[in-house]
Amino acid sequence: MPTTLDPQLKRALADRIRYYNDLGIYDFYRREGSQSSVIFEDSEQVESEERESMAKAKSAAAVSPTEQIVSISPKPESGISDPVQALRMIREDIGDCTRCKLSKQGRKQIVFGVGNPNADLMFIGEAPGADEDIQGEPFVGRAGQLLTNMIKAMGVTREDVYIANIIKCRPPGNRQPERDECETCSPFLMRQIEVVKPKVIVALGAVAAKTLLAVSAPMSELRGRWFDFKGTKLAVTYHPAFLLRDPRQKKETWKDLQMVMKELGMALPSKSVE
Ligand code: URA
């Protein structure tokens, strides 16, 4: 490996790094040798596609022993110990974002995230809806009311936890976020997670779970168990909007939340989600 780079290559690399930084990406992964045989070494024996993607999920969020995170240029918030200030810097870095097509599809404002910047518990939803787009805060509409009740049922308040979404702009007509939108926006969420450093993340619904875990599996296989998300425990439960459509699943959701409360050493109230 040469110790000095050709100036032209150096300039090209610097341009490329600046390009990624503009997209909010600062962590690069250095791979040594062939990592695929290490990360998915058991996958030959796995039969169904879904099982395979579950196996991937176990390791996708974790950095493999053959990978190293390389910080080439520091994130604007690195070295800032005050999480309020660090989150402000991430928000400033996002600016009046035009990185994806949603900026031209009627979104009113960016919905960054809300709550305790030192929260032990972080909820991650899918995307802002109409109410969130108007108010600039995640989960303030009908589904948000239900999430607020779920949080209260756990014996805490919205101000105790941190709430964010996979993407920060409302998709037109409340359609599901598209893959390119999730990929463009999620680096900023990753940085918010790094600042808040929750002990537990709860992914609300399949879009959040699948994006965070890079997995394609039904909710039945995602709920009721722990995942490792870059060293943080992650649980999956139903999205509150789904619970509004099928309130019978609230019982199941309560089981998920109790699993989370147990992990966080929270007292278990007898009340369930209403
Ligand atoms: N649904 C989400 O996933 N997020 C919100 O902020 C509101 C509704």
PDB file of C-alpha atoms and ligand atoms in Angstrom:
ATOM      1  CA  MET A   1       0.000   0.000   0.000  1.00  0.00           C
ATOM      2  CA  PRO A   2       1.611   3.312  -1.050  1.00  0.00           C
ATOM      3  CA  THR A   3       1.949   5.889   1.728  1.00  0.00           C
ATOM      4  CA  THR A   4       1.515   8.887  -0.581  1.00  0.00           C
ATOM      5  CA  LEU A   5      -1.255   9.371  -3.089  1.00  0.00           C
ATOM      6  CA  ASP A   6      -1.016  10.677  -6.589  1.00  0.00           C
ATOM      7  CA  PRO A   7      -2.218  14.366  -6.379  1.00  0.00           C
ATOM      8  CA  GLN A   8      -4.942  13.784  -8.966  1.00  0.00           C
ATOM      9  CA  LEU A   9      -6.264  10.779  -7.066  1.00  0.00           C
ATOM     10  CA  LYS A  10      -6.014  12.747  -3.833  1.00  0.00           C
ATOM     11  CA  ARG A  11      -8.146  15.552  -5.334  1.00  0.00           C
ATOM     12  CA  ALA A  12     -10.676  13.068  -6.674  1.00  0.00           C
ATOM     13  CA  LEU A  13     -10.880  11.415  -3.257  1.00  0.00           C
ATOM     14  CA  ALA A  14     -11.291  14.772  -1.504  1.00  0.00           C
ATOM     15  CA  ASP A  15     -14.117  15.671  -3.933  1.00  0.00           C
ATOM     16  CA  ARG A  16     -15.793  12.350  -3.298  1.00  0.00           C
ATOM     17  CA  ILE A  17     -15.516  12.742   0.476  1.00  0.00           C
ATOM     18  CA  ARG A  18     -16.968  16.275   0.241  1.00  0.00           C
ATOM     19  CA  TYR A  19     -19.822  14.889  -1.828  1.00  0.00           C
ATOM     20  CA  TYR A  20     -20.589  12.289   0.860  1.00  0.00           C
ATOM     21  CA  ASN A  21     -20.251  14.891   3.627  1.00  0.00           C
ATOM     22  CA  ASP A  22     -22.839  17.043   1.810  1.00  0.00           C
ATOM     23  CA  LEU A  23     -25.131  14.042   2.010  1.00  0.00           C
ATOM     24  CA  GLY A  24     -24.565  13.897   5.771  1.00  0.00           C
ATOM     25  CA  ILE A  25     -22.304  10.850   5.532  1.00  0.00           C
ATOM     26  CA  TYR A  26     -19.088  10.953   7.543  1.00  0.00           C
ATOM     27  CA  ASP A  27     -18.502   7.323   8.514  1.00  0.00           C
ATOM     28  CA  PHE A  28     -16.683   5.202   5.976  1.00  0.00           C
ATOM     29  CA  TYR A  29     -16.008   1.512   6.369  1.00  0.00           C
ATOM     30  CA  ARG A  30     -12.646   0.022   5.664  1.00  0.00           C
ATOM     31  CA  ARG A  31     -12.876  -3.646   4.770  1.00  0.00           C
ATOM     32  CA  GLU A  32      -9.988  -6.024   5.073  1.00  0.00           C
ATOM     33  CA  GLY A  33     -10.060  -9.109   2.887  1.00  0.00           C
ATOM     34  CA  SER A  34     -13.352 -10.550   1.713  1.00  0.00           C
ATOM     35  CA  GLN A  35     -15.910  -9.597   4.336  1.00  0.00           C
ATOM     36  CA  SER A  36     -18.897 -11.348   2.761  1.00  0.00           C
ATOM     37  CA  SER A  37     -17.598 -14.792   3.656  1.00  0.00           C
ATOM     38  CA  VAL A  38     -17.174 -13.675   7.251  1.00  0.00           C
ATOM     39  CA  ILE A  39     -20.420 -11.805   7.804  1.00  0.00           C
ATOM     40  CA  PHE A  40     -22.681 -14.377   6.260  1.00  0.00           C
ATOM     41  CA  GLU A  41     -20.667 -17.513   6.815  1.00  0.00           C
ATOM     42  CA  ASP A  42     -23.726 -19.534   7.871  1.00  0.00           C
ATOM     43  CA  SER A  43     -25.928 -18.449   4.983  1.00  0.00           C
ATOM     44  CA  GLU A  44     -25.188 -21.461   2.767  1.00  0.00           C
ATOM     45  CA  GLN A  45     -27.190 -23.658   5.113  1.00  0.00           C
ATOM     46  CA  VAL A  46     -30.098 -21.238   5.318  1.00  0.00           C
ATOM     47  CA  GLU A  47     -32.891 -22.206   3.016  1.00  0.00           C
ATOM     48  CA  SER A  48     -35.560 -19.552   2.731  1.00  0.00           C
ATOM     49  CA  GLU A  49     -34.895 -15.996   1.636  1.00  0.00           C
ATOM     50  CA  GLU A  50     -36.556 -14.662   4.751  1.00  0.00           C
ATOM     51  CA  ARG A  51     -34.366 -16.690   7.082  1.00  0.00           C
ATOM     52  CA  GLU A  52     -31.376 -15.421   5.218  1.00  0.00           C
ATOM     53  CA  SER A  53     -32.423 -11.837   5.608  1.00  0.00           C
ATOM     54  CA  MET A  54     -33.002 -12.412   9.344  1.00  0.00           C
ATOM     55  CA  ALA A  55     -29.455 -13.729   9.599  1.00  0.00           C
ATOM     56  CA  LYS A  56     -28.237 -10.657   7.768  1.00  0.00           C
ATOM     57  CA  ALA A  57     -30.186  -8.422  10.117  1.00  0.00           C
ATOM     58  CA  LYS A  58     -28.324  -9.854  13.085  1.00  0.00           C
ATOM     59  CA  SER A  59     -25.080  -8.661  11.662  1.00  0.00           C
ATOM     60  CA  ALA A  60     -26.054  -5.850   9.298  1.00  0.00           C
ATOM     61  CA  ALA A  61     -26.309  -3.269  12.031  1.00  0.00           C
ATOM     62  CA  ALA A  62     -23.093  -4.349  13.687  1.00  0.00           C
ATOM     63  CA  VAL A  63     -19.672  -3.603  12.283  1.00  0.00           C
ATOM     64  CA  SER A  64     -18.045  -6.900  11.363  1.00  0.00           C
ATOM     65  CA  PRO A  65     -14.675  -7.785  12.863  1.00  0.00           C
ATOM     66  CA  THR A  66     -13.171  -7.296   9.414  1.00  0.00           C
ATOM     67  CA  GLU A  67     -14.600  -3.800   9.024  1.00  0.00           C
ATOM     68  CA  GLN A  68     -13.387  -0.635  10.622  1.00  0.00           C
ATOM     69  CA  ILE A  69     -15.175   2.702  10.746  1.00  0.00           C
ATOM     70  CA  VAL A  70     -12.778   5.275   9.372  1.00  0.00           C
ATOM     71  CA  SER A  71     -13.322   8.943  10.188  1.00  0.00           C
ATOM     72  CA  ILE A  72     -11.757  10.843   7.332  1.00  0.00           C
ATOM     73  CA  SER A  73     -13.437  14.166   7.988  1.00  0.00           C
ATOM     74  CA  PRO A  74     -15.067  14.785  11.360  1.00  0.00           C
ATOM     75  CA  LYS A  75     -18.814  15.271  11.601  1.00  0.00           C
ATOM     76  CA  PRO A  76     -19.759  18.857  12.460  1.00  0.00           C
ATOM     77  CA  GLU A  77     -21.040  17.655  15.834  1.00  0.00           C
ATOM     78  CA  SER A  78     -18.051  15.493  16.748  1.00  0.00           C
ATOM     79  CA  GLY A  79     -16.247  16.747  19.816  1.00  0.00           C
ATOM     80  CA  ILE A  80     -19.412  18.538  21.004  1.00  0.00           C
ATOM     81  CA  SER A  81     -20.331  17.027  24.348  1.00  0.00           C
ATOM     82  CA  ASP A  82     -23.617  18.901  24.819  1.00  0.00           C
ATOM     83  CA  PRO A  83     -26.249  16.823  22.977  1.00  0.00           C
ATOM     84  CA  VAL A  84     -28.561  19.833  22.574  1.00  0.00           C
ATOM     85  CA  GLN A  85     -25.851  21.671  20.688  1.00  0.00           C
ATOM     86  CA  ALA A  86     -24.827  18.559  18.757  1.00  0.00           C
ATOM     87  CA  LEU A  87     -28.417  17.966  17.614  1.00  0.00           C
ATOM     88  CA  ARG A  88     -28.655  21.629  16.630  1.00  0.00           C
ATOM     89  CA  MET A  89     -25.570  21.186  14.474  1.00  0.00           C
ATOM     90  CA  ILE A  90     -27.066  18.172  12.711  1.00  0.00           C
ATOM     91  CA  ARG A  91     -30.239  20.180  12.101  1.00  0.00           C
ATOM     92  CA  GLU A  92     -28.147  23.012  10.672  1.00  0.00           C
ATOM     93  CA  ASP A  93     -26.270  20.546   8.467  1.00  0.00           C
ATOM     94  CA  ILE A  94     -29.600  19.356   7.031  1.00  0.00           C
ATOM     95  CA  GLY A  95     -30.529  22.970   6.265  1.00  0.00           C
ATOM     96  CA  ASP A  96     -33.442  23.521   3.901  1.00  0.00           C
ATOM     97  CA  CYS A  97     -32.732  20.109   2.443  1.00  0.00           C
ATOM     98  CA  THR A  98     -33.109  19.400  -1.262  1.00  0.00           C
ATOM     99  CA  ARG A  99     -31.118  16.148  -1.254  1.00  0.00           C
ATOM    100  CA  CYS A 100     -34.086  14.042  -2.390  1.00  0.00           C
ATOM    101  CA  LYS A 101     -37.194  14.509  -4.490  1.00  0.00           C
ATOM    102  CA  LEU A 102     -39.459  15.028  -1.471  1.00  0.00           C
ATOM    103  CA  SER A 103     -38.231  18.611  -1.265  1.00  0.00           C
ATOM    104  CA  LYS A 104     -40.109  19.267  -4.506  1.00  0.00           C
ATOM    105  CA  GLN A 105     -43.197  17.246  -3.695  1.00  0.00           C
ATOM    106  CA  GLY A 106     -45.070  19.556  -1.384  1.00  0.00           C
ATOM    107  CA  ARG A 107     -43.438  19.102   1.996  1.00  0.00           C
ATOM    108  CA  LYS A 108     -43.872  22.215   4.122  1.00  0.00           C
ATOM    109  CA  GLN A 109     -40.963  21.701   6.467  1.00  0.00           C
ATOM    110  CA  ILE A 110     -38.382  19.282   7.753  1.00  0.00           C
ATOM    111  CA  VAL A 111     -39.509  17.289  10.789  1.00  0.00           C
ATOM    112  CA  PHE A 112     -36.284  16.710  12.657  1.00  0.00           C
ATOM    113  CA  GLY A 113     -37.031  14.946  15.937  1.00  0.00           C
ATOM    114  CA  VAL A 114     -38.188  15.845  19.412  1.00  0.00           C
ATOM    115  CA  GLY A 115     -37.681  14.960  23.047  1.00  0.00           C
ATOM    116  CA  ASN A 116     -34.970  14.394  25.584  1.00  0.00           C
ATOM    117  CA  PRO A 117     -31.513  14.644  23.969  1.00  0.00           C
ATOM    118  CA  ASN A 118     -30.244  12.306  26.722  1.00  0.00           C
ATOM    119  CA  ALA A 119     -33.123   9.825  26.437  1.00  0.00           C
ATOM    120  CA  ASP A 120     -32.618   6.168  27.309  1.00  0.00           C
ATOM    121  CA  LEU A 121     -35.472   5.302  24.993  1.00  0.00           C
ATOM    122  CA  MET A 122     -35.873   6.364  21.370  1.00  0.00           C
ATOM    123  CA  PHE A 123     -38.876   5.712  19.138  1.00  0.00           C
ATOM    124  CA  ILE A 124     -38.367   5.724  15.392  1.00  0.00           C
ATOM    125  CA  GLY A 125     -41.323   5.936  13.025  1.00  0.00           C
ATOM    126  CA  GLU A 126     -41.631   6.040   9.280  1.00  0.00           C
ATOM    127  CA  ALA A 127     -42.238   9.539   7.944  1.00  0.00           C
ATOM    128  CA  PRO A 128     -44.093  12.706   8.891  1.00  0.00           C
ATOM    129  CA  GLY A 129     -47.764  12.886   7.953  1.00  0.00           C
ATOM    130  CA  ALA A 130     -49.905  15.961   7.257  1.00  0.00           C
ATOM    131  CA  ASP A 131     -50.105  17.128  10.897  1.00  0.00           C
ATOM    132  CA  GLU A 132     -46.389  16.647  11.464  1.00  0.00           C
ATOM    133  CA  ASP A 133     -45.635  18.527   8.242  1.00  0.00           C
ATOM    134  CA  ILE A 134     -47.687  21.473   9.514  1.00  0.00           C
ATOM    135  CA  GLN A 135     -46.381  21.447  13.098  1.00  0.00           C
ATOM    136  CA  GLY A 136     -42.780  20.401  12.396  1.00  0.00           C
ATOM    137  CA  GLU A 137     -42.870  17.750  15.118  1.00  0.00           C
ATOM    138  CA  PRO A 138     -43.021  13.953  14.751  1.00  0.00           C
ATOM    139  CA  PHE A 139     -46.087  12.015  15.861  1.00  0.00           C
ATOM    140  CA  VAL A 140     -48.531  14.821  16.643  1.00  0.00           C
ATOM    141  CA  GLY A 141     -51.507  13.595  14.588  1.00  0.00           C
ATOM    142  CA  ARG A 142     -53.892  10.739  15.430  1.00  0.00           C
ATOM    143  CA  ALA A 143     -51.169   8.106  15.327  1.00  0.00           C
ATOM    144  CA  GLY A 144     -49.064  10.453  17.428  1.00  0.00           C
ATOM    145  CA  GLN A 145     -51.806  10.708  20.064  1.00  0.00           C
ATOM    146  CA  LEU A 146     -51.740   6.952  20.324  1.00  0.00           C
ATOM    147  CA  LEU A 147     -47.943   6.911  20.573  1.00  0.00           C
ATOM    148  CA  THR A 148     -48.185   9.507  23.340  1.00  0.00           C
ATOM    149  CA  ASN A 149     -50.631   7.207  25.169  1.00  0.00           C
ATOM    150  CA  MET A 150     -48.307   4.236  24.657  1.00  0.00           C
ATOM    151  CA  ILE A 151     -45.470   6.250  26.180  1.00  0.00           C
ATOM    152  CA  LYS A 152     -47.704   7.325  29.096  1.00  0.00           C
ATOM    153  CA  ALA A 153     -48.744   3.718  29.670  1.00  0.00           C
ATOM    154  CA  MET A 154     -45.051   2.971  30.170  1.00  0.00           C
ATOM    155  CA  GLY A 155     -45.067   5.454  33.042  1.00  0.00           C
ATOM    156  CA  VAL A 156     -43.096   8.199  31.264  1.00  0.00           C
ATOM    157  CA  THR A 157     -43.861  11.195  29.031  1.00  0.00           C
ATOM    158  CA  ARG A 158     -42.963  12.320  25.513  1.00  0.00           C
ATOM    159  CA  GLU A 159     -40.447  14.698  27.090  1.00  0.00           C
ATOM    160  CA  ASP A 160     -38.578  11.745  28.639  1.00  0.00           C
ATOM    161  CA  VAL A 161     -38.000   9.923  25.348  1.00  0.00           C
ATOM    162  CA  TYR A 162     -36.683  10.936  21.925  1.00  0.00           C
ATOM    163  CA  ILE A 163     -38.909  10.573  18.865  1.00  0.00           C
ATOM    164  CA  ALA A 164     -37.807  10.689  15.236  1.00  0.00           C
ATOM    165  CA  ASN A 165     -38.593   9.176  11.855  1.00  0.00           C
ATOM    166  CA  ILE A 166     -36.621   7.355   9.177  1.00  0.00           C
ATOM    167  CA  ILE A 167     -37.232  10.286   6.836  1.00  0.00           C
ATOM    168  CA  LYS A 168     -37.772  13.904   7.724  1.00  0.00           C
ATOM    169  CA  CYS A 169     -40.121  15.062   4.975  1.00  0.00           C
ATOM    170  CA  ARG A 170     -43.730  14.147   4.324  1.00  0.00           C
ATOM    171  CA  PRO A 171     -44.157  11.914   1.275  1.00  0.00           C
ATOM    172  CA  PRO A 172     -47.001  13.119  -0.964  1.00  0.00           C
ATOM    173  CA  GLY A 173     -50.364  11.579  -0.096  1.00  0.00           C
ATOM    174  CA  ASN A 174     -48.722   9.839   2.885  1.00  0.00           C
ATOM    175  CA  ARG A 175     -47.334   7.136   0.621  1.00  0.00           C
ATOM    176  CA  GLN A 176     -44.584   4.916   2.003  1.00  0.00           C
ATOM    177  CA  PRO A 177     -41.089   6.369   1.819  1.00  0.00           C
ATOM    178  CA  GLU A 178     -39.138   5.070  -1.152  1.00  0.00           C
ATOM    179  CA  ARG A 179     -35.801   3.389  -0.832  1.00  0.00           C
ATOM    180  CA  ASP A 180     -33.752   6.283  -2.233  1.00  0.00           C
ATOM    181  CA  GLU A 181     -35.493   8.674   0.184  1.00  0.00           C
ATOM    182  CA  CYS A 182     -34.662   6.432   3.160  1.00  0.00           C
ATOM    183  CA  GLU A 183     -31.076   6.049   2.008  1.00  0.00           C
ATOM    184  CA  THR A 184     -30.612   9.782   1.509  1.00  0.00           C
ATOM    185  CA  CYS A 185     -32.193  10.800   4.801  1.00  0.00           C
ATOM    186  CA  SER A 186     -31.169   8.053   7.219  1.00  0.00           C
ATOM    187  CA  PRO A 187     -27.511   9.164   7.688  1.00  0.00           C
ATOM    188  CA  PHE A 188     -28.886  12.162   9.607  1.00  0.00           C
ATOM    189  CA  LEU A 189     -30.994   9.875  11.783  1.00  0.00           C
ATOM    190  CA  MET A 190     -27.891   7.736  12.432  1.00  0.00           C
ATOM    191  CA  ARG A 191     -26.119  10.859  13.646  1.00  0.00           C
ATOM    192  CA  GLN A 192     -29.065  11.770  15.895  1.00  0.00           C
ATOM    193  CA  ILE A 193     -28.906   8.266  17.388  1.00  0.00           C
ATOM    194  CA  GLU A 194     -25.159   8.648  17.967  1.00  0.00           C
ATOM    195  CA  VAL A 195     -25.756  11.912  19.822  1.00  0.00           C
ATOM    196  CA  VAL A 196     -28.729  10.789  21.946  1.00  0.00           C
ATOM    197  CA  LYS A 197     -27.123   7.404  22.662  1.00  0.00           C
ATOM    198  CA  PRO A 198     -30.356   5.701  23.745  1.00  0.00           C
ATOM    199  CA  LYS A 199     -30.115   2.419  25.626  1.00  0.00           C
ATOM    200  CA  VAL A 200     -33.051   1.072  23.648  1.00  0.00           C
ATOM    201  CA  ILE A 201     -34.506   1.913  20.242  1.00  0.00           C
ATOM    202  CA  VAL A 202     -38.074   0.957  19.374  1.00  0.00           C
ATOM    203  CA  ALA A 203     -38.740   0.730  15.646  1.00  0.00           C
ATOM    204  CA  LEU A 204     -42.386   1.531  14.970  1.00  0.00           C
ATOM    205  CA  GLY A 205     -43.645  -0.587  12.102  1.00  0.00           C
ATOM    206  CA  ALA A 206     -42.131  -2.486   9.232  1.00  0.00           C
ATOM    207  CA  VAL A 207     -40.641   0.461   7.317  1.00  0.00           C
ATOM    208  CA  ALA A 208     -38.614   1.632  10.314  1.00  0.00           C
ATOM    209  CA  ALA A 209     -37.582  -1.912  11.222  1.00  0.00           C
ATOM    210  CA  LYS A 210     -36.619  -2.893   7.707  1.00  0.00           C
ATOM    211  CA  THR A 211     -34.664   0.281   7.074  1.00  0.00           C
ATOM    212  CA  LEU A 212     -32.757   0.161  10.349  1.00  0.00           C
ATOM    213  CA  LEU A 213     -32.044  -3.550  10.224  1.00  0.00           C
ATOM    214  CA  ALA A 214     -31.645  -3.903   6.450  1.00  0.00           C
ATOM    215  CA  VAL A 215     -33.943  -6.867   6.581  1.00  0.00           C
ATOM    216  CA  SER A 216     -37.040  -8.001   4.773  1.00  0.00           C
ATOM    217  CA  ALA A 217     -39.098 -10.110   7.150  1.00  0.00           C
ATOM    218  CA  PRO A 218     -42.713 -10.068   8.316  1.00  0.00           C
ATOM    219  CA  MET A 219     -43.571  -8.283  11.575  1.00  0.00           C
ATOM    220  CA  SER A 220     -44.308 -11.655  13.157  1.00  0.00           C
ATOM    221  CA  GLU A 221     -40.602 -12.476  12.904  1.00  0.00           C
ATOM    222  CA  LEU A 222     -39.401  -9.058  13.967  1.00  0.00           C
ATOM    223  CA  ARG A 223     -41.462  -8.543  17.125  1.00  0.00           C
ATOM    224  CA  GLY A 224     -40.852 -10.037  20.550  1.00  0.00           C
ATOM    225  CA  ARG A 225     -37.064 -10.244  20.286  1.00  0.00           C
ATOM    226  CA  TRP A 226     -34.003  -8.061  20.540  1.00  0.00           C
ATOM    227  CA  PHE A 227     -31.793  -6.937  17.684  1.00  0.00           C
ATOM    228  CA  ASP A 228     -28.385  -5.392  17.942  1.00  0.00           C
ATOM    229  CA  PHE A 229     -28.268  -2.029  16.214  1.00  0.00           C
ATOM    230  CA  LYS A 230     -24.645  -0.872  16.209  1.00  0.00           C
ATOM    231  CA  GLY A 231     -24.327  -1.892  19.848  1.00  0.00           C
ATOM    232  CA  THR A 232     -27.756  -0.568  20.911  1.00  0.00           C
ATOM    233  CA  LYS A 233     -30.664  -2.864  21.712  1.00  0.00           C
ATOM    234  CA  LEU A 234     -33.479  -2.521  19.219  1.00  0.00           C
ATOM    235  CA  ALA A 235     -37.029  -3.839  19.509  1.00  0.00           C
ATOM    236  CA  VAL A 236     -39.740  -3.754  16.870  1.00  0.00           C
ATOM    237  CA  THR A 237     -43.418  -3.143  17.471  1.00  0.00           C
ATOM    238  CA  TYR A 238     -46.497  -2.205  15.490  1.00  0.00           C
ATOM    239  CA  HIS A 239     -46.819   1.299  14.089  1.00  0.00           C
ATOM    240  CA  PRO A 240     -49.492   3.303  15.951  1.00  0.00           C
ATOM    241  CA  ALA A 241     -51.260   4.028  12.620  1.00  0.00           C
ATOM    242  CA  PHE A 242     -51.640   0.266  12.172  1.00  0.00           C
ATOM    243  CA  LEU A 243     -53.022   0.004  15.711  1.00  0.00           C
ATOM    244  CA  LEU A 244     -55.648   2.623  14.837  1.00  0.00           C
ATOM    245  CA  ARG A 245     -56.770   0.314  12.026  1.00  0.00           C
ATOM    246  CA  ASP A 246     -56.517  -2.863  14.085  1.00  0.00           C
ATOM    247  CA  PRO A 247     -56.870  -2.023  17.807  1.00  0.00           C
ATOM    248  CA  ARG A 248     -56.828  -5.745  18.707  1.00  0.00           C
ATOM    249  CA  GLN A 249     -53.049  -5.650  18.231  1.00  0.00           C
ATOM    250  CA  LYS A 250     -52.651  -3.188  21.127  1.00  0.00           C
ATOM    251  CA  LYS A 251     -52.309  -6.175  23.481  1.00  0.00           C
ATOM    252  CA  GLU A 252     -49.370  -7.444  21.452  1.00  0.00           C
ATOM    253  CA  THR A 253     -47.844  -3.972  21.384  1.00  0.00           C
ATOM    254  CA  TRP A 254     -48.116  -3.781  25.147  1.00  0.00           C
ATOM    255  CA  LYS A 255     -46.131  -7.029  25.381  1.00  0.00           C
ATOM    256  CA  ASP A 256     -43.396  -5.442  23.237  1.00  0.00           C
ATOM    257  CA  LEU A 257     -43.352  -2.339  25.392  1.00  0.00           C
ATOM    258  CA  GLN A 258     -43.171  -4.426  28.561  1.00  0.00           C
ATOM    259  CA  MET A 259     -40.113  -6.183  27.123  1.00  0.00           C
ATOM    260  CA  VAL A 260     -38.559  -2.738  26.617  1.00  0.00           C
ATOM    261  CA  MET A 261     -39.497  -1.569  30.117  1.00  0.00           C
ATOM    262  CA  LYS A 262     -37.968  -4.673  31.642  1.00  0.00           C
ATOM    263  CA  GLU A 263     -34.742  -4.048  29.752  1.00  0.00           C
ATOM    264  CA  LEU A 264     -34.647  -0.444  30.963  1.00  0.00           C
ATOM    265  CA  GLY A 265     -35.473  -1.425  34.559  1.00  0.00           C
ATOM    266  CA  MET A 266     -38.749   0.545  34.454  1.00  0.00           C
ATOM    267  CA  ALA A 267     -41.558  -0.370  36.869  1.00  0.00           C
ATOM    268  CA  LEU A 268     -44.254  -2.334  35.090  1.00  0.00           C
ATOM    269  CA  PRO A 269     -47.638  -0.578  35.508  1.00  0.00           C
ATOM    270  CA  SER A 270     -50.711  -2.773  35.277  1.00  0.00           C
ATOM    271  CA  LYS A 271     -52.330  -0.423  32.734  1.00  0.00           C
ATOM    272  CA  SER A 272     -52.086  -1.296  29.053  1.00  0.00           C
ATOM    273  CA  VAL A 273     -52.211   0.796  25.870  1.00  0.00           C
ATOM    274  CA  GLU A 274     -55.575   2.553  25.320  1.00  0.00           C
TER     275      GLU A 274
HETATM  276  N1  URA B   1     -46.312   8.347  11.277  1.00  0.00           N
HETATM  277  C1  URA B   1     -44.958   8.263  11.380  1.00  0.00           C
HETATM  278  O1  URA B   1     -44.360   7.241  11.060  1.00  0.00           O
HETATM  279  N2  URA B   1     -44.330   9.318  11.852  1.00  0.00           N
HETATM  280  C2  URA B   1     -44.911  10.440  12.221  1.00  0.00           C
HETATM  281  O2  URA B   1     -44.221  11.364  12.643  1.00  0.00           O
HETATM  282  C3  URA B   1     -46.319  10.510  12.099  1.00  0.00           C
HETATM  283  C4  URA B   1     -46.991   9.455  11.628  1.00  0.00           C
END
